[in-house]
PDB file of C-alpha atoms in Angstrom:
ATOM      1  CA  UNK A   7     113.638  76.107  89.968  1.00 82.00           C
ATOM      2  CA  UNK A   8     114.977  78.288  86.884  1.00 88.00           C
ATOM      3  CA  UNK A   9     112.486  80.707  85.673  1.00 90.00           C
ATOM      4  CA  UNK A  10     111.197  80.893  82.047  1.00 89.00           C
ATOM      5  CA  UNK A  11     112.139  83.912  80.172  1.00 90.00           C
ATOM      6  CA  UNK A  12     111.192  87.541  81.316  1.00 94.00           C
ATOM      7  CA  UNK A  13     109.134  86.109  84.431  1.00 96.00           C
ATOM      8  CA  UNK A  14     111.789  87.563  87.029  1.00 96.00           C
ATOM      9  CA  UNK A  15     111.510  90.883  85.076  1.00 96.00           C
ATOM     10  CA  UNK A  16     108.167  91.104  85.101  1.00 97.00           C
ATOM     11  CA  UNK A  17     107.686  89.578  89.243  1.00 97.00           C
ATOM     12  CA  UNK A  18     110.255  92.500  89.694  1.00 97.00           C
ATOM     13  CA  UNK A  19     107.786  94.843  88.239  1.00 97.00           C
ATOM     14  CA  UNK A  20     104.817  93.837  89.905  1.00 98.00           C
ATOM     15  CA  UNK A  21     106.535  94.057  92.655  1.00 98.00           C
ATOM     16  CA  UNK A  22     107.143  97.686  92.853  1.00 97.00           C
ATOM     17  CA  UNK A  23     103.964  98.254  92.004  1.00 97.00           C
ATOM     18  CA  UNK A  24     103.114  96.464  94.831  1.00 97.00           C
ATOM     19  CA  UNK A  25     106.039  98.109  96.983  1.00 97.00           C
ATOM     20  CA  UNK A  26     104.461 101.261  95.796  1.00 97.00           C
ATOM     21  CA  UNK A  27     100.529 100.818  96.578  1.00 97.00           C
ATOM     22  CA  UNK A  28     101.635  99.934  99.892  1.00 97.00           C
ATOM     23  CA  UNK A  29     103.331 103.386 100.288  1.00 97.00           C
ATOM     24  CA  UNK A  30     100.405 105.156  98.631  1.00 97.00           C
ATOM     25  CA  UNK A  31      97.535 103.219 100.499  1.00 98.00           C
ATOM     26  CA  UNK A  32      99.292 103.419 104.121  1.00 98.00           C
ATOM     27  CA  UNK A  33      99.412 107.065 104.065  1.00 98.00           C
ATOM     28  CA  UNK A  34      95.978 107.726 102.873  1.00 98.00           C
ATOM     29  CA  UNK A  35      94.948 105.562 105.518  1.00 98.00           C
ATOM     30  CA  UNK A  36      96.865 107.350 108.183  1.00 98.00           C
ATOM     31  CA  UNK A  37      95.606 110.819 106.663  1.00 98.00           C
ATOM     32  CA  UNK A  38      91.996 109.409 106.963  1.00 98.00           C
ATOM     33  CA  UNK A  39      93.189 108.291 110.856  1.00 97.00           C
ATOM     34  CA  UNK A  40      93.914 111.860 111.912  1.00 97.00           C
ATOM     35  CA  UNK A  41      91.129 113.799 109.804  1.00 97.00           C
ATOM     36  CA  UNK A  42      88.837 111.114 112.251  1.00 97.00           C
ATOM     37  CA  UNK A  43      87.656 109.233 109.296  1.00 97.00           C
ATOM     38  CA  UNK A  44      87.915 106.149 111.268  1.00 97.00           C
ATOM     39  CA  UNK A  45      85.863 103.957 108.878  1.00 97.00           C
ATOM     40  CA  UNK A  46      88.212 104.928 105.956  1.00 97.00           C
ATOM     41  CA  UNK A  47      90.744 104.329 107.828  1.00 97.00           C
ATOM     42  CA  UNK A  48      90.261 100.698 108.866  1.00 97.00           C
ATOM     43  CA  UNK A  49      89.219 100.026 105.309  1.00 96.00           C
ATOM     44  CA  UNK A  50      92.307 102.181 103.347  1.00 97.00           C
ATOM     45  CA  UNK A  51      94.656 100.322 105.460  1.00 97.00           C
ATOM     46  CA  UNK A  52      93.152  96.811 104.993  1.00 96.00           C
ATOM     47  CA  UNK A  53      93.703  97.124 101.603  1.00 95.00           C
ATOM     48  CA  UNK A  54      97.495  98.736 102.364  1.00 96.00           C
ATOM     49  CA  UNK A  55      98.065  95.036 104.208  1.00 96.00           C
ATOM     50  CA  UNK A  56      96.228  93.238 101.111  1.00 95.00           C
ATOM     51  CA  UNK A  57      98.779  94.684  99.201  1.00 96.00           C
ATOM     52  CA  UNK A  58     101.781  93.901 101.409  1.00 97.00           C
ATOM     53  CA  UNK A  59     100.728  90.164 101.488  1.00 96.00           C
ATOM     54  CA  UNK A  60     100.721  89.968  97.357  1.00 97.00           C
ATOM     55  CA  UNK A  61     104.902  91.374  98.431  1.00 98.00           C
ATOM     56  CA  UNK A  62     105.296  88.723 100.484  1.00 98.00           C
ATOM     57  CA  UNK A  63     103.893  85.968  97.983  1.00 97.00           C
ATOM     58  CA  UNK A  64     105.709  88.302  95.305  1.00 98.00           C
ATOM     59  CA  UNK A  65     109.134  88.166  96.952  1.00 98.00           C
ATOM     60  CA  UNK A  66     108.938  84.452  97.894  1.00 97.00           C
ATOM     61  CA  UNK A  67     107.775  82.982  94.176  1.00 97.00           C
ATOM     62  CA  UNK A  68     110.632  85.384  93.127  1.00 97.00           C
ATOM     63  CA  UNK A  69     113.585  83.637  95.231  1.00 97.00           C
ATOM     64  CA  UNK A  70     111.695  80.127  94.237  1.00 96.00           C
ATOM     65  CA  UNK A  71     112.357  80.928  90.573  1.00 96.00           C
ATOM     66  CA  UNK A  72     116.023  81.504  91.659  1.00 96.00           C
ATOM     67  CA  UNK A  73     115.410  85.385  91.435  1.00 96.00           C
ATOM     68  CA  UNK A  74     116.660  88.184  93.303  1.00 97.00           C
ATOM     69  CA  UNK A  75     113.451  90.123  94.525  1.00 97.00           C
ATOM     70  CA  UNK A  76     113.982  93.915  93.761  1.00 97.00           C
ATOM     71  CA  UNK A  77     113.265  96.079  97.208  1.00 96.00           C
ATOM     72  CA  UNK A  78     115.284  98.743  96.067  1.00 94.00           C
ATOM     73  CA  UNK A  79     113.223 100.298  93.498  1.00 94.00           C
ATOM     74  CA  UNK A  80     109.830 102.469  94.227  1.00 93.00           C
ATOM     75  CA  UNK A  81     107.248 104.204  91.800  1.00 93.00           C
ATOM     76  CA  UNK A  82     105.921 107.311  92.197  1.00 92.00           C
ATOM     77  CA  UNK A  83     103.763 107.453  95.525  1.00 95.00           C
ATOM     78  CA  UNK A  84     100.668 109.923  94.348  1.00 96.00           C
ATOM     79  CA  UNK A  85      98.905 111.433  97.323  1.00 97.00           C
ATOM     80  CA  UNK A  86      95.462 112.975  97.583  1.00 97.00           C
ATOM     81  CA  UNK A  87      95.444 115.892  99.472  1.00 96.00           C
ATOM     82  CA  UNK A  88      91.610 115.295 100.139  1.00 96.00           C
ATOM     83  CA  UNK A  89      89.499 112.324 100.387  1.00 97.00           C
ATOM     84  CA  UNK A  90      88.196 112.413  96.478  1.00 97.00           C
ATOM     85  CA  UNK A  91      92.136 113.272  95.655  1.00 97.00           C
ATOM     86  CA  UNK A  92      92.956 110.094  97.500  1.00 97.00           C
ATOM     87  CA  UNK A  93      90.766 108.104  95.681  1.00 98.00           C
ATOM     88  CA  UNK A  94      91.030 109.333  92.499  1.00 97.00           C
ATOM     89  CA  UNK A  95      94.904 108.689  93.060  1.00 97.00           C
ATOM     90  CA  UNK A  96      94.492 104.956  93.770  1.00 98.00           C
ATOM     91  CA  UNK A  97      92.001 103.954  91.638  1.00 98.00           C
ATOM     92  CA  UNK A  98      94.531 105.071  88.830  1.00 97.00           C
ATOM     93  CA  UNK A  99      97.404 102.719  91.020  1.00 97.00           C
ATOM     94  CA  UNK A 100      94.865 100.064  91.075  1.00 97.00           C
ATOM     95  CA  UNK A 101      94.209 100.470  87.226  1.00 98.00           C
ATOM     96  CA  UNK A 102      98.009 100.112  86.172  1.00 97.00           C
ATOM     97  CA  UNK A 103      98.196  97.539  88.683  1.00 97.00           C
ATOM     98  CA  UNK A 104      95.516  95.291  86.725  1.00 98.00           C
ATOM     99  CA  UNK A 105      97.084  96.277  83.362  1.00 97.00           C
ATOM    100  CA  UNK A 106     100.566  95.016  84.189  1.00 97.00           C
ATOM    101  CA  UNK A 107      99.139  91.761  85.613  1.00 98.00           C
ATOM    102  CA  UNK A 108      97.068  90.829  82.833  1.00 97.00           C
ATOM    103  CA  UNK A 109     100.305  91.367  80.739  1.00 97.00           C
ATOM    104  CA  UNK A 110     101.854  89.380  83.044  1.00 97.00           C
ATOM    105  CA  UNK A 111      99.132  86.612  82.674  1.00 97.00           C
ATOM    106  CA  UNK A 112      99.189  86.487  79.206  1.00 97.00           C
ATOM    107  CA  UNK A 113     103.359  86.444  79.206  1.00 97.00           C
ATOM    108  CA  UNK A 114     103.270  83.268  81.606  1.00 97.00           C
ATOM    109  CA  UNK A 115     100.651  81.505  79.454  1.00 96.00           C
ATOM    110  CA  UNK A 116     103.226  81.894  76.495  1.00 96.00           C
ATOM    111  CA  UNK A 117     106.171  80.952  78.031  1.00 95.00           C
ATOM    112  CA  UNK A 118     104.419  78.093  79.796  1.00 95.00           C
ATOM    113  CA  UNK A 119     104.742  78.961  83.708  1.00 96.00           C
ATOM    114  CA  UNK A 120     101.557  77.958  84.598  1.00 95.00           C
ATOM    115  CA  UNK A 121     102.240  78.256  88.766  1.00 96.00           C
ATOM    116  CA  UNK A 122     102.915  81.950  87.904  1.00 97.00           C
ATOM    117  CA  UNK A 123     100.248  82.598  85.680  1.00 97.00           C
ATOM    118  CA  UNK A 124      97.406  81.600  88.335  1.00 97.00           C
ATOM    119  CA  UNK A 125      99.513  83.513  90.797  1.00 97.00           C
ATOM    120  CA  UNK A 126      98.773  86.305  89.084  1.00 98.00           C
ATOM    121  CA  UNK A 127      95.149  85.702  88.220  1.00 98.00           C
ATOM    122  CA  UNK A 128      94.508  85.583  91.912  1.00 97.00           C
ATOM    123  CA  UNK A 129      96.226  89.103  92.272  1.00 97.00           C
ATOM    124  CA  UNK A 130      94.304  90.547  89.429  1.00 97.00           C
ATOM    125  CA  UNK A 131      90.729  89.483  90.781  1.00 96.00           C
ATOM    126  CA  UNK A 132      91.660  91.199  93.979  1.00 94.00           C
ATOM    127  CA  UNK A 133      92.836  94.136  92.428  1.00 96.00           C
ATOM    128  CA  UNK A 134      89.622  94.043  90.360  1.00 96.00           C
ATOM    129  CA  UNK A 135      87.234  93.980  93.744  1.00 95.00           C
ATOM    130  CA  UNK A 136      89.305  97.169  95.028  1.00 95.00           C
ATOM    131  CA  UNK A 137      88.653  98.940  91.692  1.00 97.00           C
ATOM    132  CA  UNK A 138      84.314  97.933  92.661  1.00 97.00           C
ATOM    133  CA  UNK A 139      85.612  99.291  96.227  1.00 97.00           C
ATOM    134  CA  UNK A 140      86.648 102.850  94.838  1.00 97.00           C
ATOM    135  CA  UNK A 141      84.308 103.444  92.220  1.00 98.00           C
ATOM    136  CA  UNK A 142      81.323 102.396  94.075  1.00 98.00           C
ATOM    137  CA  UNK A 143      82.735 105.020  96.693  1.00 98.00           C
ATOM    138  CA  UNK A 144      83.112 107.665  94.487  1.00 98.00           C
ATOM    139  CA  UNK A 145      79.886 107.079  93.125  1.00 98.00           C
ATOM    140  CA  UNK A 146      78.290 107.446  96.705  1.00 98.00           C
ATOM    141  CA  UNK A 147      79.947 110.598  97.175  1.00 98.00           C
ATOM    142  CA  UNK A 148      78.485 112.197  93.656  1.00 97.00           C
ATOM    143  CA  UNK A 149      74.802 111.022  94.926  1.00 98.00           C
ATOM    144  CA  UNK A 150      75.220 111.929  98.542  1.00 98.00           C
ATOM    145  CA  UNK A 151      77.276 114.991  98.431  1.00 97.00           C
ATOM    146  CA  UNK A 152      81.275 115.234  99.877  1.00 97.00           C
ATOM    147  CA  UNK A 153      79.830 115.937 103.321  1.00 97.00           C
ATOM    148  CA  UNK A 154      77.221 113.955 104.095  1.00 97.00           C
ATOM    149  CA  UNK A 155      79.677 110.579 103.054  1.00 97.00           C
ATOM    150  CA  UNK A 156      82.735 112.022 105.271  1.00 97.00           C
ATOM    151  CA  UNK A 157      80.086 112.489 107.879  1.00 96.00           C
ATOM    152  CA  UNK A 158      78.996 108.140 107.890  1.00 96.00           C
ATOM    153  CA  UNK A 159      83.096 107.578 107.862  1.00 96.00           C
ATOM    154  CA  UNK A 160      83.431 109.359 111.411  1.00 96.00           C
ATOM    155  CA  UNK A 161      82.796 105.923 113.270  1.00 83.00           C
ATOM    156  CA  UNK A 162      83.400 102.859 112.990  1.00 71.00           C
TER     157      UNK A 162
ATOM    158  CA  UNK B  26      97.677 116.732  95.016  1.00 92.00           C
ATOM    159  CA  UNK B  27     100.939 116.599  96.495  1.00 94.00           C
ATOM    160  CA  UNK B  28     103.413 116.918  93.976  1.00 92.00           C
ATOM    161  CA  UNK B  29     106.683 116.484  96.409  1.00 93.00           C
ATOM    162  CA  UNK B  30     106.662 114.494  99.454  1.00 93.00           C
ATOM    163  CA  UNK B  31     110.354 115.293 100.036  1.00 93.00           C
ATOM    164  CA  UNK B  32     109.669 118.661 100.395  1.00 93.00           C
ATOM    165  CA  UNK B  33     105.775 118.192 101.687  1.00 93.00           C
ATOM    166  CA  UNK B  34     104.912 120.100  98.637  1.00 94.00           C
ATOM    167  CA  UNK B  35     101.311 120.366  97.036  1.00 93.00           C
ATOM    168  CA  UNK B  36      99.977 121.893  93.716  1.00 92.00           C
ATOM    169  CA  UNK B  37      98.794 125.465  95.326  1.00 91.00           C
ATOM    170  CA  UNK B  38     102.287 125.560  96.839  1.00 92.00           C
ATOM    171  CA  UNK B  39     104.059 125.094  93.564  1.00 93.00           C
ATOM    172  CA  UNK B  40     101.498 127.907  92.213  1.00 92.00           C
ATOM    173  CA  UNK B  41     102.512 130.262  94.537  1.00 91.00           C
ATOM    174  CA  UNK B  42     106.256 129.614  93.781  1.00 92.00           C
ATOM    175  CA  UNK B  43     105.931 129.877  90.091  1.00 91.00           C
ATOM    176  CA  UNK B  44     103.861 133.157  90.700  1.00 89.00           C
ATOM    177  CA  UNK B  45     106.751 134.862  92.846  1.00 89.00           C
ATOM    178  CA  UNK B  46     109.061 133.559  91.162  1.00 87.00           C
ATOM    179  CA  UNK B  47     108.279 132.555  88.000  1.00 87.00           C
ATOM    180  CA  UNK B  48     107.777 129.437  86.331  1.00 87.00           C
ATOM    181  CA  UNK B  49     110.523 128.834  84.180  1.00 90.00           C
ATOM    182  CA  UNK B  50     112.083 125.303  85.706  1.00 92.00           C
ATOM    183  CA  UNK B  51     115.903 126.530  87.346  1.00 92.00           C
ATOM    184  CA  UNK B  52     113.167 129.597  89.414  1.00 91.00           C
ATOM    185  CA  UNK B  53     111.064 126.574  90.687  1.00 92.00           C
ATOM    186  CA  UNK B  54     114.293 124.370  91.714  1.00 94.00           C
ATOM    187  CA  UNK B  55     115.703 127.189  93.098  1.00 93.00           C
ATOM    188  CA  UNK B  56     112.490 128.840  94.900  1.00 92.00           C
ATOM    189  CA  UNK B  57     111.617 125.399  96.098  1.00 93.00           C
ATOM    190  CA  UNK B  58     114.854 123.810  96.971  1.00 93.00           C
ATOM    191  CA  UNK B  59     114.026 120.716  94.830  1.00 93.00           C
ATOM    192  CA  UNK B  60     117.967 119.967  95.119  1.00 92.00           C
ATOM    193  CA  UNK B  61     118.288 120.520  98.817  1.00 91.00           C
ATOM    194  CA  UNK B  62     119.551 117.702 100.764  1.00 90.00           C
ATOM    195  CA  UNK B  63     117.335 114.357 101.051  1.00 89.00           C
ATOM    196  CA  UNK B  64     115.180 115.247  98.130  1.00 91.00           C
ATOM    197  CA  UNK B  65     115.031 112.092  95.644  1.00 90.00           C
ATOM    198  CA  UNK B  66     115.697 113.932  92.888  1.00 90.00           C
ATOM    199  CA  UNK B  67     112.157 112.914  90.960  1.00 90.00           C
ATOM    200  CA  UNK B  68     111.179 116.528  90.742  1.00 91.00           C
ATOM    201  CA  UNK B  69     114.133 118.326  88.990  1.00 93.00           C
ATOM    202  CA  UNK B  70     113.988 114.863  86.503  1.00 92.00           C
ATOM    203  CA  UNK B  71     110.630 115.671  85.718  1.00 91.00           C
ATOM    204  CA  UNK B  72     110.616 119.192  86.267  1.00 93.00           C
ATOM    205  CA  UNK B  73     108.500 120.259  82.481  1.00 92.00           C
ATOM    206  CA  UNK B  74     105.718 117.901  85.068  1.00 91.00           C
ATOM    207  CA  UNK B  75     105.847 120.996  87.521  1.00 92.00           C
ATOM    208  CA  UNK B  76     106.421 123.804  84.711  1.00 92.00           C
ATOM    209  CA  UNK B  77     103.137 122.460  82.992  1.00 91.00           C
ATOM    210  CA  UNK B  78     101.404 122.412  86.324  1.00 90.00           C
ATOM    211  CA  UNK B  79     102.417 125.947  87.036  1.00 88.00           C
ATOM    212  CA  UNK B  80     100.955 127.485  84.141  1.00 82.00           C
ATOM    213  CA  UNK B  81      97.063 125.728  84.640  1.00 79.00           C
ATOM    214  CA  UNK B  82      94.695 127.735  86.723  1.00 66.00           C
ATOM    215  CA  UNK B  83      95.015 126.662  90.354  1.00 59.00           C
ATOM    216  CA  UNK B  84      91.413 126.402  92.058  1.00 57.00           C
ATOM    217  CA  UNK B  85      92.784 126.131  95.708  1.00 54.00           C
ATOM    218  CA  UNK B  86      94.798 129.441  95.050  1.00 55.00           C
ATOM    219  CA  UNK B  87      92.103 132.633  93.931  1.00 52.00           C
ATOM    220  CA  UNK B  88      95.462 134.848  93.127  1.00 52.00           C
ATOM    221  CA  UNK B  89      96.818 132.522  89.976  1.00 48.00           C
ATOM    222  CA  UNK B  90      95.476 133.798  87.028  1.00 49.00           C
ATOM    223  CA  UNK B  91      93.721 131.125  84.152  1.00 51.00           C
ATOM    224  CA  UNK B  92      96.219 131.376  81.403  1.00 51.00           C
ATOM    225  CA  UNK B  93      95.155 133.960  78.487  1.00 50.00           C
ATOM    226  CA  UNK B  94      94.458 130.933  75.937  1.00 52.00           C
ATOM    227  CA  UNK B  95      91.821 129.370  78.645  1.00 52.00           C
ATOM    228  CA  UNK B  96      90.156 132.037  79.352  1.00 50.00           C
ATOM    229  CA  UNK B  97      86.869 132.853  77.785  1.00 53.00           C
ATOM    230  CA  UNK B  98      86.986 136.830  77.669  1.00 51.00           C
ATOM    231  CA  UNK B  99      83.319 137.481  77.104  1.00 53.00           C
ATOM    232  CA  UNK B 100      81.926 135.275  80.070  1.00 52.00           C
ATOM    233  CA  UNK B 101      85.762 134.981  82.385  1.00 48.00           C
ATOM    234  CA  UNK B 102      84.642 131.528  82.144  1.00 52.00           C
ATOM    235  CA  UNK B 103      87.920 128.635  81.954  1.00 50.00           C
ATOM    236  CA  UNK B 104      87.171 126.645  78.670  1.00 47.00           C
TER     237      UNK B 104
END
């Protein structure tokens, strides 16, 4: 099916986004893996694989629309050097993330591709519970003290 | 914060570059090899990013000095 106008251009830029976050996330988690942060770990890389499936859908609804999905290009991967860095870092990719889908939302509801538009919707509300995720975190951390969160993120 | 992950390159490091060598953008591609081999070239396209960075107070690294403008001089405090 031929895509209404701008909807390639803007899968294409979700997608590296997307391409991006998973970058970003997968190292954080791996960083969290060898500092023994186990817990942070299976949790940073869950939401490294949520991202990777939104590429998947991304890449597919892409070549449906008669597209050509856009591996090649890659954002900036920002990584934390410490735990706070690392969240601080994503919750900003998560932030642009939701403000390029809701542009995208409102762009599909005016050029009338309704498939796409929900598409996104469901991307945005997932991208919406990781920004609860992070801030809740980094809320925890300024109640119970750096240390004393690290320390419950030891096991799993 | 790393700032480079072609070069595995962090904010203190680009501190201590800018400090022995200075700050101005061709010392900091030189000093840090930002157009070796493999690098992606981001750095040395955004390289006013790094200058800026180099001349704010680096927490990590006690020997960079606040810039004069930050500085509070009666209490040393950074405004």
């Amino acid at each position: 099916m031929k895509a209404k106008e701008g909807v390639i251009e803007l899968l294409n830029k979700i997608l590296t986004a997307d391409l991006t976050a998973i970058n970003q996330y997968y190292v954080h988690a791996k960083m969290c893996e060898n500092w023994g942060y186990e817990r942070l770990y299976e949790k940073v890389r869950s939401r490294s694989m949520d991202e990777m499936k939104d590429a998947d859908e991304l890449i597919g609804h892409i070549l449906y629309l008669e597209g050509v999905p856009n591996v090649q290009r890659l954002g900036t991967v920002h990584v934390g050097e410490t735990v706070p860095e690392q969240f601080k870092a994503d919750l900003k990719a998560e932030q642009e993330m939701l403000k390029i889908l809701t542009d995208g939302v409102a762009h599909c509801a005016k050029a009338g591709d309704y498939t796409t538009r929900h598409m996104l919707e469901d991307m945005a509300k997932d991208v919406d519970g990781h920004i609860d995720w992070i801030e809740t975190q980094m809320e925890t951390i300024s109640q119970v003290g750096l240390e004393n969160y690290l320390s419950e993120q030891i096991k799993k | 914060m790393y700032v480079c992950l072609c070069k595995g390159l962090a904010e203190s490091d680009i501190h201590r570059a800018a400090e022995s060598a200075g700050a101005h953008p061709d010392n900091l591609i030189l000093s840090l090899g930002l157009e070796d081999d493999g690098c992606c070239g981001r750095c040395v396209e955004n390289i006013h990013e790094l200058v800026a960075l180099a001349s704010t107070r680096c927490f990590q690294c006690p020997l960079s000095p606040a810039p004069a403008d930050r500085l509070d001089t009666q209490s040393g405090a950074l405004r």
